[in-house]
Amino acid sequence: MEEKILQQKVREVLKKIKSIVEIPVGISNHHIHLTESDYKKLFPNEEIKIKRELNQPGEFASEQTVTIKGPKSKLEGVRILGPFRAHSQVELSLTDTRKLGIKVPIRLSGNLTNTPGIDLESKYGSLHLDDGVIVAKRHIHMSEEEAALLGVKKGDTVSVLVHSDERSVVFNDVEIRPGKKFKLEMHLDTDEANAGNISRKSFGKIID
């Protein structure tokens, strides 16, 4: 009986902690991650240059951009993010996919099995990716210590309330992504942010 009471009290404490922790919201516009070899095909003899550091440690937006070409249209000025990855990946919004004329699954970063490919073009040349195009599933980055504090683990999904002027939104199915180097941040794409009138100054709270 005492153990059940203790477990109940722990659950109550964790629920209270979740309800008061403010999670910064990061808004991801369409972007590209490349392997070093794919980058060199698009930008031979040009070193990748940092335009600005991103919130997650070690990640950055580069000066380099490319054009994404689909069956219906194209997206120009799509930024490459660094550092280089083990597999090239293109992250779009659903609005982008409809403009380009391609059907793209909603996936977590790195889950690229059975994803479509796309054509990329730089000022120096072009490259066809056989796969790697996704719409990013909304998720929360956090350190392993923060995950322990919040009582969540990798792969858990939660609901998050984000307050905004006249358009507060509850986002369900937000996946937890803890890591040693991660900083607490919820990632939404531009479609999701626009639907809720959300800015990079917004915060969310886990409600379930």
PDB file of C-alpha atoms in Angstrom:
ATOM      1  CA  MET A   1       0.000   0.000   0.000  1.00  0.00           C
ATOM      2  CA  GLU A   2       2.789   2.424   0.957  1.00  0.00           C
ATOM      3  CA  GLU A   3       4.521   1.709  -2.364  1.00  0.00           C
ATOM      4  CA  LYS A   4       1.349   2.518  -4.301  1.00  0.00           C
ATOM      5  CA  ILE A   5       0.944   5.770  -2.382  1.00  0.00           C
ATOM      6  CA  LEU A   6       4.580   6.681  -3.118  1.00  0.00           C
ATOM      7  CA  GLN A   7       4.142   5.922  -6.820  1.00  0.00           C
ATOM      8  CA  GLN A   8       1.014   8.074  -6.912  1.00  0.00           C
ATOM      9  CA  LYS A   9       2.853  10.970  -5.241  1.00  0.00           C
ATOM     10  CA  VAL A  10       5.726  10.637  -7.739  1.00  0.00           C
ATOM     11  CA  ARG A  11       3.251  10.789 -10.635  1.00  0.00           C
ATOM     12  CA  GLU A  12       1.634  13.883  -9.137  1.00  0.00           C
ATOM     13  CA  VAL A  13       5.015  15.600  -8.725  1.00  0.00           C
ATOM     14  CA  LEU A  14       6.035  14.771 -12.317  1.00  0.00           C
ATOM     15  CA  LYS A  15       2.708  16.065 -13.620  1.00  0.00           C
ATOM     16  CA  LYS A  16       3.199  19.317 -11.735  1.00  0.00           C
ATOM     17  CA  ILE A  17       6.752  19.707 -13.037  1.00  0.00           C
ATOM     18  CA  LYS A  18       5.575  19.155 -16.629  1.00  0.00           C
ATOM     19  CA  SER A  19       2.857  21.769 -16.212  1.00  0.00           C
ATOM     20  CA  ILE A  20       5.255  24.528 -15.118  1.00  0.00           C
ATOM     21  CA  VAL A  21       8.303  23.883 -17.332  1.00  0.00           C
ATOM     22  CA  GLU A  22       8.278  26.278 -20.291  1.00  0.00           C
ATOM     23  CA  ILE A  23       9.631  24.772 -23.497  1.00  0.00           C
ATOM     24  CA  PRO A  24      11.078  27.209 -26.066  1.00  0.00           C
ATOM     25  CA  VAL A  25       9.628  26.775 -29.546  1.00  0.00           C
ATOM     26  CA  GLY A  26      11.900  26.562 -32.575  1.00  0.00           C
ATOM     27  CA  ILE A  27      10.385  27.056 -36.040  1.00  0.00           C
ATOM     28  CA  SER A  28      12.041  25.185 -38.900  1.00  0.00           C
ATOM     29  CA  ASN A  29      11.736  26.515 -42.422  1.00  0.00           C
ATOM     30  CA  HIS A  30      12.509  24.113 -45.283  1.00  0.00           C
ATOM     31  CA  HIS A  31      16.175  23.136 -45.275  1.00  0.00           C
ATOM     32  CA  ILE A  32      18.690  20.513 -46.375  1.00  0.00           C
ATOM     33  CA  HIS A  33      21.254  18.308 -44.639  1.00  0.00           C
ATOM     34  CA  LEU A  34      23.958  16.890 -46.925  1.00  0.00           C
ATOM     35  CA  THR A  35      26.706  14.325 -46.787  1.00  0.00           C
ATOM     36  CA  GLU A  36      30.134  15.772 -47.433  1.00  0.00           C
ATOM     37  CA  SER A  37      30.342  14.010 -50.795  1.00  0.00           C
ATOM     38  CA  ASP A  38      26.938  15.335 -51.928  1.00  0.00           C
ATOM     39  CA  TYR A  39      27.910  18.825 -50.792  1.00  0.00           C
ATOM     40  CA  LYS A  40      31.095  18.674 -52.886  1.00  0.00           C
ATOM     41  CA  LYS A  41      29.057  17.700 -55.952  1.00  0.00           C
ATOM     42  CA  LEU A  42      26.998  20.854 -55.553  1.00  0.00           C
ATOM     43  CA  PHE A  43      29.792  23.129 -54.318  1.00  0.00           C
ATOM     44  CA  PRO A  44      33.123  21.847 -55.643  1.00  0.00           C
ATOM     45  CA  ASN A  45      36.133  23.668 -54.195  1.00  0.00           C
ATOM     46  CA  GLU A  46      33.922  25.800 -51.923  1.00  0.00           C
ATOM     47  CA  GLU A  47      34.121  25.334 -48.171  1.00  0.00           C
ATOM     48  CA  ILE A  48      30.843  25.353 -46.276  1.00  0.00           C
ATOM     49  CA  LYS A  49      30.537  28.687 -44.461  1.00  0.00           C
ATOM     50  CA  ILE A  50      28.650  29.362 -41.247  1.00  0.00           C
ATOM     51  CA  LYS A  51      25.976  32.040 -41.550  1.00  0.00           C
ATOM     52  CA  ARG A  52      24.658  31.665 -37.991  1.00  0.00           C
ATOM     53  CA  GLU A  53      24.758  29.160 -35.147  1.00  0.00           C
ATOM     54  CA  LEU A  54      21.537  27.292 -34.382  1.00  0.00           C
ATOM     55  CA  ASN A  55      20.143  26.667 -30.916  1.00  0.00           C
ATOM     56  CA  GLN A  56      21.169  23.009 -30.797  1.00  0.00           C
ATOM     57  CA  PRO A  57      24.902  22.807 -29.970  1.00  0.00           C
ATOM     58  CA  GLY A  58      27.189  22.270 -32.955  1.00  0.00           C
ATOM     59  CA  GLU A  59      24.498  22.902 -35.586  1.00  0.00           C
ATOM     60  CA  PHE A  60      24.504  25.877 -37.929  1.00  0.00           C
ATOM     61  CA  ALA A  61      22.864  27.469 -40.956  1.00  0.00           C
ATOM     62  CA  SER A  62      25.351  27.849 -43.789  1.00  0.00           C
ATOM     63  CA  GLU A  63      25.793  30.614 -46.324  1.00  0.00           C
ATOM     64  CA  GLN A  64      25.134  28.099 -49.110  1.00  0.00           C
ATOM     65  CA  THR A  65      21.664  27.627 -50.586  1.00  0.00           C
ATOM     66  CA  VAL A  66      20.271  25.483 -53.401  1.00  0.00           C
ATOM     67  CA  THR A  67      17.161  25.189 -55.536  1.00  0.00           C
ATOM     68  CA  ILE A  68      14.841  22.208 -55.047  1.00  0.00           C
ATOM     69  CA  LYS A  69      13.161  21.120 -58.300  1.00  0.00           C
ATOM     70  CA  GLY A  70       9.941  19.100 -58.287  1.00  0.00           C
ATOM     71  CA  PRO A  71       7.529  17.916 -61.000  1.00  0.00           C
ATOM     72  CA  LYS A  72       5.302  21.020 -60.672  1.00  0.00           C
ATOM     73  CA  SER A  73       7.603  23.832 -59.552  1.00  0.00           C
ATOM     74  CA  LYS A  74      10.741  24.696 -57.629  1.00  0.00           C
ATOM     75  CA  LEU A  75      11.857  26.238 -54.329  1.00  0.00           C
ATOM     76  CA  GLU A  76      14.779  28.636 -54.542  1.00  0.00           C
ATOM     77  CA  GLY A  77      17.176  29.712 -51.815  1.00  0.00           C
ATOM     78  CA  VAL A  78      16.765  26.618 -49.621  1.00  0.00           C
ATOM     79  CA  ARG A  79      19.479  26.731 -46.998  1.00  0.00           C
ATOM     80  CA  ILE A  80      21.955  23.962 -46.225  1.00  0.00           C
ATOM     81  CA  LEU A  81      22.442  23.197 -42.534  1.00  0.00           C
ATOM     82  CA  GLY A  82      25.617  21.801 -41.017  1.00  0.00           C
ATOM     83  CA  PRO A  83      27.498  19.856 -39.970  1.00  0.00           C
ATOM     84  CA  PHE A  84      27.547  17.164 -42.650  1.00  0.00           C
ATOM     85  CA  ARG A  85      25.351  14.112 -42.119  1.00  0.00           C
ATOM     86  CA  ALA A  86      25.785  10.397 -42.825  1.00  0.00           C
ATOM     87  CA  HIS A  87      22.823  10.593 -45.240  1.00  0.00           C
ATOM     88  CA  SER A  88      21.496  13.560 -47.187  1.00  0.00           C
ATOM     89  CA  GLN A  89      18.037  14.700 -46.097  1.00  0.00           C
ATOM     90  CA  VAL A  90      15.583  17.358 -47.297  1.00  0.00           C
ATOM     91  CA  GLU A  91      13.006  18.687 -44.811  1.00  0.00           C
ATOM     92  CA  LEU A  92       9.909  20.377 -46.220  1.00  0.00           C
ATOM     93  CA  SER A  93       6.509  21.544 -45.027  1.00  0.00           C
ATOM     94  CA  LEU A  94       3.341  20.005 -46.447  1.00  0.00           C
ATOM     95  CA  THR A  95       2.725  23.297 -48.240  1.00  0.00           C
ATOM     96  CA  ASP A  96       6.134  22.939 -49.906  1.00  0.00           C
ATOM     97  CA  THR A  97       5.391  19.382 -51.042  1.00  0.00           C
ATOM     98  CA  ARG A  98       2.138  20.436 -52.687  1.00  0.00           C
ATOM     99  CA  LYS A  99       3.870  23.294 -54.467  1.00  0.00           C
ATOM    100  CA  LEU A 100       6.581  20.936 -55.741  1.00  0.00           C
ATOM    101  CA  GLY A 101       4.084  18.231 -56.661  1.00  0.00           C
ATOM    102  CA  ILE A 102       5.472  15.374 -54.593  1.00  0.00           C
ATOM    103  CA  LYS A 103       3.989  13.156 -51.882  1.00  0.00           C
ATOM    104  CA  VAL A 104       6.162  13.058 -48.779  1.00  0.00           C
ATOM    105  CA  PRO A 105       5.749  11.133 -45.487  1.00  0.00           C
ATOM    106  CA  ILE A 106       5.858  12.728 -42.044  1.00  0.00           C
ATOM    107  CA  ARG A 107       8.929  11.294 -40.328  1.00  0.00           C
ATOM    108  CA  LEU A 108      11.454  11.936 -37.607  1.00  0.00           C
ATOM    109  CA  SER A 109      14.835  13.092 -38.851  1.00  0.00           C
ATOM    110  CA  GLY A 110      16.938  10.124 -39.950  1.00  0.00           C
ATOM    111  CA  ASN A 111      13.995   7.806 -40.629  1.00  0.00           C
ATOM    112  CA  LEU A 112      14.368   7.783 -44.392  1.00  0.00           C
ATOM    113  CA  THR A 113      13.220   4.298 -45.441  1.00  0.00           C
ATOM    114  CA  ASN A 114      10.823   4.445 -48.395  1.00  0.00           C
ATOM    115  CA  THR A 115      11.070   8.226 -48.771  1.00  0.00           C
ATOM    116  CA  PRO A 116      11.019   9.965 -52.155  1.00  0.00           C
ATOM    117  CA  GLY A 117      13.967  11.588 -53.857  1.00  0.00           C
ATOM    118  CA  ILE A 118      14.357  15.046 -55.347  1.00  0.00           C
ATOM    119  CA  ASP A 119      16.577  17.133 -57.634  1.00  0.00           C
ATOM    120  CA  LEU A 120      18.887  19.804 -56.174  1.00  0.00           C
ATOM    121  CA  GLU A 121      20.611  22.552 -58.113  1.00  0.00           C
ATOM    122  CA  SER A 122      23.350  24.991 -57.137  1.00  0.00           C
ATOM    123  CA  LYS A 123      25.119  27.683 -59.142  1.00  0.00           C
ATOM    124  CA  TYR A 124      27.778  25.094 -59.965  1.00  0.00           C
ATOM    125  CA  GLY A 125      25.763  22.014 -60.878  1.00  0.00           C
ATOM    126  CA  SER A 126      22.952  19.631 -60.017  1.00  0.00           C
ATOM    127  CA  LEU A 127      22.386  16.484 -57.954  1.00  0.00           C
ATOM    128  CA  HIS A 128      19.593  13.918 -57.812  1.00  0.00           C
ATOM    129  CA  LEU A 129      18.839  12.367 -54.414  1.00  0.00           C
ATOM    130  CA  ASP A 130      17.263   8.916 -54.694  1.00  0.00           C
ATOM    131  CA  ASP A 131      15.558   9.311 -51.301  1.00  0.00           C
ATOM    132  CA  GLY A 132      15.659  11.407 -48.119  1.00  0.00           C
ATOM    133  CA  VAL A 133      12.771  13.867 -48.508  1.00  0.00           C
ATOM    134  CA  ILE A 134      10.546  14.155 -45.407  1.00  0.00           C
ATOM    135  CA  VAL A 135       8.103  16.401 -43.607  1.00  0.00           C
ATOM    136  CA  ALA A 136       9.561  16.556 -40.111  1.00  0.00           C
ATOM    137  CA  LYS A 137       7.435  15.129 -37.314  1.00  0.00           C
ATOM    138  CA  ARG A 138       7.069  17.615 -34.464  1.00  0.00           C
ATOM    139  CA  HIS A 139       9.321  16.752 -31.554  1.00  0.00           C
ATOM    140  CA  ILE A 140      11.057  18.052 -28.435  1.00  0.00           C
ATOM    141  CA  HIS A 141      14.818  18.012 -28.013  1.00  0.00           C
ATOM    142  CA  MET A 142      16.037  17.836 -24.427  1.00  0.00           C
ATOM    143  CA  SER A 143      19.027  16.696 -22.411  1.00  0.00           C
ATOM    144  CA  GLU A 144      18.946  13.314 -20.719  1.00  0.00           C
ATOM    145  CA  GLU A 145      18.768  15.107 -17.349  1.00  0.00           C
ATOM    146  CA  GLU A 146      15.737  17.119 -18.474  1.00  0.00           C
ATOM    147  CA  ALA A 147      14.049  13.943 -19.697  1.00  0.00           C
ATOM    148  CA  ALA A 148      14.593  12.329 -16.296  1.00  0.00           C
ATOM    149  CA  LEU A 149      13.233  15.424 -14.540  1.00  0.00           C
ATOM    150  CA  LEU A 150      10.108  15.421 -16.721  1.00  0.00           C
ATOM    151  CA  GLY A 151       9.624  11.679 -16.402  1.00  0.00           C
ATOM    152  CA  VAL A 152       9.790  11.013 -20.153  1.00  0.00           C
ATOM    153  CA  LYS A 153      12.040   8.910 -22.377  1.00  0.00           C
ATOM    154  CA  LYS A 154      13.039   8.545 -26.020  1.00  0.00           C
ATOM    155  CA  GLY A 155      10.062   7.646 -28.197  1.00  0.00           C
ATOM    156  CA  ASP A 156       7.404   8.878 -25.773  1.00  0.00           C
ATOM    157  CA  THR A 157       4.779  11.186 -27.237  1.00  0.00           C
ATOM    158  CA  VAL A 158       3.170  14.056 -25.335  1.00  0.00           C
ATOM    159  CA  SER A 159       0.648  16.830 -25.890  1.00  0.00           C
ATOM    160  CA  VAL A 160       1.921  20.402 -25.709  1.00  0.00           C
ATOM    161  CA  LEU A 161      -0.068  23.603 -25.249  1.00  0.00           C
ATOM    162  CA  VAL A 162       1.449  26.644 -26.973  1.00  0.00           C
ATOM    163  CA  HIS A 163      -0.104  29.994 -26.043  1.00  0.00           C
ATOM    164  CA  SER A 164      -0.377  32.725 -28.666  1.00  0.00           C
ATOM    165  CA  ASP A 165      -2.583  35.720 -29.329  1.00  0.00           C
ATOM    166  CA  GLU A 166      -6.071  34.433 -30.214  1.00  0.00           C
ATOM    167  CA  ARG A 167      -4.720  31.127 -31.621  1.00  0.00           C
ATOM    168  CA  SER A 168      -3.434  28.991 -28.764  1.00  0.00           C
ATOM    169  CA  VAL A 169      -2.963  25.430 -29.971  1.00  0.00           C
ATOM    170  CA  VAL A 170      -2.571  21.977 -28.424  1.00  0.00           C
ATOM    171  CA  PHE A 171      -0.151  19.844 -30.432  1.00  0.00           C
ATOM    172  CA  ASN A 172      -0.641  16.112 -29.932  1.00  0.00           C
ATOM    173  CA  ASP A 173       1.809  13.331 -30.841  1.00  0.00           C
ATOM    174  CA  VAL A 174       4.909  15.381 -30.055  1.00  0.00           C
ATOM    175  CA  GLU A 175       7.804  12.927 -29.850  1.00  0.00           C
ATOM    176  CA  ILE A 176      10.476  13.105 -27.159  1.00  0.00           C
ATOM    177  CA  ARG A 177      14.083  13.162 -28.426  1.00  0.00           C
ATOM    178  CA  PRO A 178      16.592  13.256 -25.551  1.00  0.00           C
ATOM    179  CA  GLY A 179      20.343  13.418 -26.104  1.00  0.00           C
ATOM    180  CA  LYS A 180      23.525  14.277 -24.254  1.00  0.00           C
ATOM    181  CA  LYS A 181      24.135  17.474 -26.242  1.00  0.00           C
ATOM    182  CA  PHE A 182      20.547  18.586 -26.823  1.00  0.00           C
ATOM    183  CA  LYS A 183      19.037  21.779 -25.416  1.00  0.00           C
ATOM    184  CA  LEU A 184      15.366  21.965 -24.451  1.00  0.00           C
ATOM    185  CA  GLU A 185      13.443  23.040 -27.552  1.00  0.00           C
ATOM    186  CA  MET A 186      10.261  22.021 -29.349  1.00  0.00           C
ATOM    187  CA  HIS A 187      10.546  21.941 -33.141  1.00  0.00           C
ATOM    188  CA  LEU A 188       7.611  22.878 -35.379  1.00  0.00           C
ATOM    189  CA  ASP A 189       7.597  23.603 -39.091  1.00  0.00           C
ATOM    190  CA  THR A 190       6.281  26.805 -40.643  1.00  0.00           C
ATOM    191  CA  ASP A 191       2.843  25.335 -41.400  1.00  0.00           C
ATOM    192  CA  GLU A 192       2.326  24.375 -37.752  1.00  0.00           C
ATOM    193  CA  ALA A 193       3.634  27.705 -36.475  1.00  0.00           C
ATOM    194  CA  ASN A 194       1.469  29.755 -38.824  1.00  0.00           C
ATOM    195  CA  ALA A 195      -1.641  27.788 -37.836  1.00  0.00           C
ATOM    196  CA  GLY A 196      -1.100  28.829 -34.221  1.00  0.00           C
ATOM    197  CA  ASN A 197       0.266  32.363 -34.746  1.00  0.00           C
ATOM    198  CA  ILE A 198       3.453  31.093 -33.090  1.00  0.00           C
ATOM    199  CA  SER A 199       6.768  32.955 -33.103  1.00  0.00           C
ATOM    200  CA  ARG A 200      10.289  32.084 -32.008  1.00  0.00           C
ATOM    201  CA  LYS A 201       9.496  33.862 -28.743  1.00  0.00           C
ATOM    202  CA  SER A 202       6.702  31.388 -27.954  1.00  0.00           C
ATOM    203  CA  PHE A 203       6.783  28.716 -25.262  1.00  0.00           C
ATOM    204  CA  GLY A 204       4.912  25.472 -24.794  1.00  0.00           C
ATOM    205  CA  LYS A 205       3.946  23.381 -21.771  1.00  0.00           C
ATOM    206  CA  ILE A 206       3.439  19.631 -21.653  1.00  0.00           C
ATOM    207  CA  ILE A 207      -0.169  18.940 -20.623  1.00  0.00           C
ATOM    208  CA  ASP A 208      -0.303  15.163 -21.044  1.00  0.00           C
TER     209      ASP A 208
END
